[in-house]
Amino acid sequence: MARLTLRGFEIHKGFLPLDVQRNLIHALRPVLRAAPLFSPEVPGGGQMSVRMTSAGSYGWFSDAKGYRYADRHPSGQAWPQIPPEVLSIWTSLVGGDKQPECCLFNYYGEGARMGLHQDKDEADFSYPVVSVSLGDDGLLRIGGTSRKDKTDSIWLNSGDVVVMGGPARLAYHGVDRIRFGSSRLLPKGGRVNLTLRVVT
Ligand code: SIN
Ligand code: MN
């Protein structure tokens, strides 16, 4: 395990050993059954290439009306609870005074990407966003708090955990591409990214 800092993002390379990664995938299966993946619409029109769902009291959602948190899956069902295996990653890196209220589950299939954006739909930016990478490698791009700032990129591998907090809490970031098939963690390939967020 190695810890490095890039543009204020704390990157814990190899934070999760393989058996823990496998346990996480196992613990997430019931979440996907209760709250199946969907492809959100983006406000300008079109659909995201990443498929997503959430666990927790809030889930991140997007449609023609904009980006926001919703207390239900589009099916009308409440989001499932965040598995304790996921919460323990937050506790070990952030501490225990407040738990995340949303675990956004992003699935990147072949060719999926995520454009440069800020995570700013939450009410309190004093808590970090913790991001967990599982499965195929993904190329994370990190900028500053202005879209025009220069950016740096780093490959995230399965088991890496990134803490986006402090002055970098509102930094622009995105995923330019994944290396489809680079990991054998997920039977059908692809990349899973979990982001843990305090919402209220
Ligand atoms: C996100 O910004 O929500 C996802 C980041 C990632 O996939 O690494
Ligand atoms: Mn984000």
Short mmCIF file of N, CA and C in Angstrom, two decimals, residues 68-156:
data_model
loop_
_atom_site.label_atom_id
_atom_site.label_comp_id
_atom_site.label_asym_id
_atom_site.label_seq_id
_atom_site.Cartn_x
_atom_site.Cartn_y
_atom_site.Cartn_z
N ARG A 68 -29.43 16.09 -8.70
CA ARG A 68 -29.90 16.23 -7.32
C ARG A 68 -29.83 14.89 -6.60
N TYR A 69 -30.10 14.93 -5.31
CA TYR A 69 -30.27 13.70 -4.55
C TYR A 69 -31.76 13.39 -4.45
N ALA A 70 -32.09 12.12 -4.47
CA ALA A 70 -33.48 11.69 -4.37
C ALA A 70 -33.57 10.65 -3.25
N ASP A 71 -34.72 10.58 -2.59
CA ASP A 71 -34.82 9.60 -1.50
C ASP A 71 -35.32 8.24 -1.97
N ARG A 72 -35.53 8.11 -3.29
CA ARG A 72 -35.97 6.84 -3.85
C ARG A 72 -35.27 6.53 -5.16
N HIS A 73 -35.20 5.24 -5.45
CA HIS A 73 -34.77 4.76 -6.77
C HIS A 73 -35.85 5.15 -7.78
N PRO A 74 -35.53 5.30 -9.07
CA PRO A 74 -36.58 5.63 -10.06
C PRO A 74 -37.76 4.66 -10.04
N SER A 75 -37.58 3.45 -9.54
CA SER A 75 -38.68 2.48 -9.46
C SER A 75 -39.72 2.89 -8.41
N GLY A 76 -39.36 3.85 -7.52
CA GLY A 76 -40.26 4.23 -6.44
C GLY A 76 -39.90 3.59 -5.10
N GLN A 77 -39.01 2.60 -5.13
CA GLN A 77 -38.57 1.92 -3.90
C GLN A 77 -37.50 2.77 -3.20
N ALA A 78 -37.49 2.69 -1.87
CA ALA A 78 -36.41 3.34 -1.12
C ALA A 78 -35.08 2.69 -1.49
N TRP A 79 -33.99 3.45 -1.39
CA TRP A 79 -32.66 2.87 -1.67
C TRP A 79 -32.33 1.85 -0.59
N PRO A 80 -31.60 0.79 -0.92
CA PRO A 80 -31.17 -0.15 0.12
C PRO A 80 -30.12 0.49 1.04
N GLN A 81 -29.89 -0.16 2.17
CA GLN A 81 -28.88 0.38 3.10
C GLN A 81 -27.47 0.20 2.55
N ILE A 82 -26.57 1.06 3.00
CA ILE A 82 -25.16 0.93 2.63
C ILE A 82 -24.59 -0.27 3.39
N PRO A 83 -23.99 -1.24 2.70
CA PRO A 83 -23.46 -2.41 3.41
C PRO A 83 -22.37 -2.01 4.42
N PRO A 84 -22.35 -2.67 5.58
CA PRO A 84 -21.34 -2.35 6.60
C PRO A 84 -19.90 -2.48 6.08
N GLU A 85 -19.68 -3.40 5.14
CA GLU A 85 -18.34 -3.57 4.56
C GLU A 85 -17.88 -2.29 3.87
N VAL A 86 -18.84 -1.54 3.31
CA VAL A 86 -18.52 -0.28 2.62
C VAL A 86 -18.30 0.83 3.65
N LEU A 87 -19.19 0.86 4.66
CA LEU A 87 -19.08 1.90 5.70
C LEU A 87 -17.75 1.82 6.44
N SER A 88 -17.21 0.61 6.57
CA SER A 88 -15.97 0.49 7.35
C SER A 88 -14.79 1.15 6.62
N ILE A 89 -14.86 1.29 5.31
CA ILE A 89 -13.78 2.01 4.58
C ILE A 89 -13.82 3.49 4.99
N TRP A 90 -15.02 4.04 5.04
CA TRP A 90 -15.19 5.44 5.48
C TRP A 90 -14.65 5.62 6.91
N THR A 91 -15.07 4.71 7.80
CA THR A 91 -14.67 4.83 9.21
C THR A 91 -13.15 4.79 9.34
N SER A 92 -12.50 3.92 8.56
CA SER A 92 -11.05 3.81 8.75
C SER A 92 -10.31 5.02 8.16
N LEU A 93 -10.89 5.71 7.21
CA LEU A 93 -10.16 6.85 6.60
C LEU A 93 -10.64 8.21 7.10
N VAL A 94 -11.92 8.32 7.46
CA VAL A 94 -12.49 9.63 7.82
C VAL A 94 -12.77 9.71 9.31
N GLY A 95 -13.13 8.58 9.92
CA GLY A 95 -13.47 8.58 11.35
C GLY A 95 -14.95 8.41 11.54
N GLY A 96 -15.37 8.50 12.77
CA GLY A 96 -16.72 8.05 13.10
C GLY A 96 -17.75 9.09 13.44
N ASP A 97 -17.46 10.40 13.38
CA ASP A 97 -18.46 11.34 13.90
C ASP A 97 -19.69 11.43 13.03
N LYS A 98 -19.56 11.19 11.75
CA LYS A 98 -20.74 11.17 10.87
C LYS A 98 -20.53 10.12 9.79
N GLN A 99 -21.57 9.39 9.49
CA GLN A 99 -21.50 8.36 8.47
C GLN A 99 -21.97 8.93 7.14
N PRO A 100 -21.52 8.39 6.02
CA PRO A 100 -22.04 8.85 4.73
C PRO A 100 -23.52 8.50 4.60
N GLU A 101 -24.24 9.34 3.89
CA GLU A 101 -25.69 9.12 3.69
C GLU A 101 -25.99 8.59 2.30
N CYS A 102 -24.97 8.60 1.46
CA CYS A 102 -25.15 8.08 0.09
C CYS A 102 -23.91 7.32 -0.32
N CYS A 103 -24.12 6.14 -0.87
CA CYS A 103 -23.05 5.43 -1.57
C CYS A 103 -23.51 5.34 -3.02
N LEU A 104 -22.90 6.18 -3.85
CA LEU A 104 -23.23 6.13 -5.29
C LEU A 104 -22.41 5.00 -5.91
N PHE A 105 -23.10 4.16 -6.67
CA PHE A 105 -22.47 3.00 -7.32
C PHE A 105 -22.45 3.31 -8.82
N ASN A 106 -21.26 3.50 -9.36
CA ASN A 106 -21.10 3.77 -10.79
C ASN A 106 -20.54 2.53 -11.47
N TYR A 107 -21.16 2.12 -12.57
CA TYR A 107 -20.61 1.00 -13.34
C TYR A 107 -20.18 1.50 -14.72
N TYR A 108 -18.90 1.30 -15.01
CA TYR A 108 -18.33 1.68 -16.31
C TYR A 108 -18.17 0.40 -17.13
N GLY A 109 -19.01 0.26 -18.15
CA GLY A 109 -18.81 -0.82 -19.11
C GLY A 109 -17.79 -0.36 -20.16
N GLU A 110 -17.59 -1.20 -21.17
CA GLU A 110 -16.61 -0.87 -22.20
C GLU A 110 -16.97 0.47 -22.84
N GLY A 111 -16.02 1.38 -22.92
CA GLY A 111 -16.24 2.68 -23.58
C GLY A 111 -16.88 3.73 -22.69
N ALA A 112 -17.28 3.38 -21.47
CA ALA A 112 -17.92 4.40 -20.61
C ALA A 112 -16.89 5.37 -20.06
N ARG A 113 -17.32 6.59 -19.82
CA ARG A 113 -16.45 7.61 -19.26
C ARG A 113 -17.29 8.58 -18.45
N MET A 114 -16.61 9.43 -17.70
CA MET A 114 -17.35 10.46 -16.96
C MET A 114 -16.65 11.79 -17.16
N GLY A 115 -17.39 12.75 -17.67
CA GLY A 115 -16.82 14.07 -17.97
C GLY A 115 -16.38 14.80 -16.71
N LEU A 116 -15.55 15.81 -16.91
CA LEU A 116 -15.03 16.62 -15.80
C LEU A 116 -16.19 17.33 -15.09
N HIS A 117 -16.26 17.18 -13.76
CA HIS A 117 -17.37 17.77 -12.99
C HIS A 117 -16.90 18.01 -11.57
N GLN A 118 -17.69 18.77 -10.82
CA GLN A 118 -17.47 18.93 -9.38
C GLN A 118 -18.57 18.16 -8.67
N ASP A 119 -18.28 17.63 -7.46
CA ASP A 119 -19.33 17.03 -6.63
C ASP A 119 -19.83 18.16 -5.73
N LYS A 120 -20.96 18.75 -6.11
CA LYS A 120 -21.40 19.93 -5.34
C LYS A 120 -22.91 19.95 -5.09
N ASP A 121 -23.53 18.77 -5.12
CA ASP A 121 -24.96 18.71 -4.83
C ASP A 121 -25.23 18.44 -3.35
N GLU A 122 -24.15 18.37 -2.54
CA GLU A 122 -24.29 18.09 -1.11
C GLU A 122 -24.42 19.42 -0.36
N ALA A 123 -25.00 19.36 0.87
CA ALA A 123 -25.23 20.60 1.63
C ALA A 123 -24.00 21.01 2.44
N ASP A 124 -23.09 20.08 2.71
CA ASP A 124 -21.98 20.35 3.62
C ASP A 124 -20.68 19.84 2.99
N PHE A 125 -19.81 20.76 2.62
CA PHE A 125 -18.57 20.35 1.96
C PHE A 125 -17.43 20.12 2.95
N SER A 126 -17.75 20.16 4.27
CA SER A 126 -16.67 19.95 5.24
C SER A 126 -16.31 18.46 5.33
N TYR A 127 -17.20 17.59 4.85
CA TYR A 127 -16.87 16.16 4.81
C TYR A 127 -16.31 15.81 3.45
N PRO A 128 -15.33 14.91 3.42
CA PRO A 128 -14.78 14.53 2.12
C PRO A 128 -15.73 13.61 1.35
N VAL A 129 -15.43 13.37 0.10
CA VAL A 129 -16.04 12.29 -0.67
C VAL A 129 -14.97 11.20 -0.74
N VAL A 130 -15.35 9.97 -0.41
CA VAL A 130 -14.41 8.85 -0.46
C VAL A 130 -14.79 7.96 -1.64
N SER A 131 -13.81 7.69 -2.49
CA SER A 131 -14.07 6.97 -3.74
C SER A 131 -13.29 5.65 -3.77
N VAL A 132 -14.01 4.57 -4.06
CA VAL A 132 -13.44 3.22 -4.04
C VAL A 132 -13.47 2.66 -5.45
N SER A 133 -12.33 2.20 -5.96
CA SER A 133 -12.27 1.63 -7.30
C SER A 133 -12.19 0.12 -7.24
N LEU A 134 -13.02 -0.55 -8.04
CA LEU A 134 -13.06 -2.01 -8.10
C LEU A 134 -13.15 -2.46 -9.55
N GLY A 135 -12.40 -3.48 -9.90
CA GLY A 135 -12.48 -4.00 -11.27
C GLY A 135 -11.47 -3.33 -12.18
N ASP A 136 -11.88 -3.06 -13.41
CA ASP A 136 -10.94 -2.56 -14.41
C ASP A 136 -10.32 -1.22 -14.03
N ASP A 137 -9.12 -0.98 -14.57
CA ASP A 137 -8.41 0.28 -14.33
C ASP A 137 -9.18 1.44 -14.95
N GLY A 138 -9.12 2.59 -14.29
CA GLY A 138 -9.77 3.80 -14.80
C GLY A 138 -8.81 4.97 -14.72
N LEU A 139 -8.83 5.80 -15.75
CA LEU A 139 -7.92 6.96 -15.80
C LEU A 139 -8.64 8.18 -15.22
N LEU A 140 -8.24 8.52 -13.98
CA LEU A 140 -8.86 9.65 -13.28
C LEU A 140 -8.14 10.94 -13.66
N ARG A 141 -8.91 11.96 -14.03
CA ARG A 141 -8.34 13.28 -14.31
C ARG A 141 -8.74 14.22 -13.16
N ILE A 142 -7.79 14.95 -12.64
CA ILE A 142 -8.04 15.85 -11.51
C ILE A 142 -7.59 17.25 -11.88
N GLY A 143 -8.48 18.22 -11.66
CA GLY A 143 -8.12 19.62 -11.91
C GLY A 143 -8.19 20.43 -10.64
N GLY A 144 -8.51 21.70 -10.77
CA GLY A 144 -8.66 22.58 -9.61
C GLY A 144 -10.12 22.94 -9.44
N THR A 145 -10.39 24.04 -8.74
CA THR A 145 -11.78 24.41 -8.49
C THR A 145 -12.39 25.22 -9.64
N SER A 146 -11.58 25.56 -10.64
CA SER A 146 -12.12 26.19 -11.84
C SER A 146 -11.96 25.21 -13.00
N ARG A 147 -12.97 25.16 -13.86
CA ARG A 147 -12.93 24.23 -14.99
C ARG A 147 -11.71 24.45 -15.89
N LYS A 148 -11.19 25.71 -15.86
CA LYS A 148 -10.06 26.05 -16.74
C LYS A 148 -8.71 25.62 -16.16
N ASP A 149 -8.67 25.24 -14.88
CA ASP A 149 -7.39 24.89 -14.26
C ASP A 149 -6.73 23.72 -14.97
N LYS A 150 -5.40 23.68 -14.88
CA LYS A 150 -4.69 22.55 -15.50
C LYS A 150 -5.07 21.27 -14.79
N THR A 151 -4.93 20.16 -15.47
CA THR A 151 -5.33 18.87 -14.89
C THR A 151 -4.15 17.90 -14.88
N ASP A 152 -4.21 16.93 -14.00
CA ASP A 152 -3.26 15.82 -13.97
C ASP A 152 -4.08 14.54 -13.99
N SER A 153 -3.47 13.46 -14.48
CA SER A 153 -4.20 12.19 -14.57
C SER A 153 -3.43 11.08 -13.87
N ILE A 154 -4.19 10.14 -13.35
CA ILE A 154 -3.58 8.97 -12.69
C ILE A 154 -4.47 7.75 -12.93
N TRP A 155 -3.85 6.62 -13.20
CA TRP A 155 -4.62 5.38 -13.35
C TRP A 155 -5.00 4.85 -11.97
N LEU A 156 -6.28 4.58 -11.77
CA LEU A 156 -6.74 3.95 -10.54
C LEU A 156 -6.96 2.47 -10.82
#
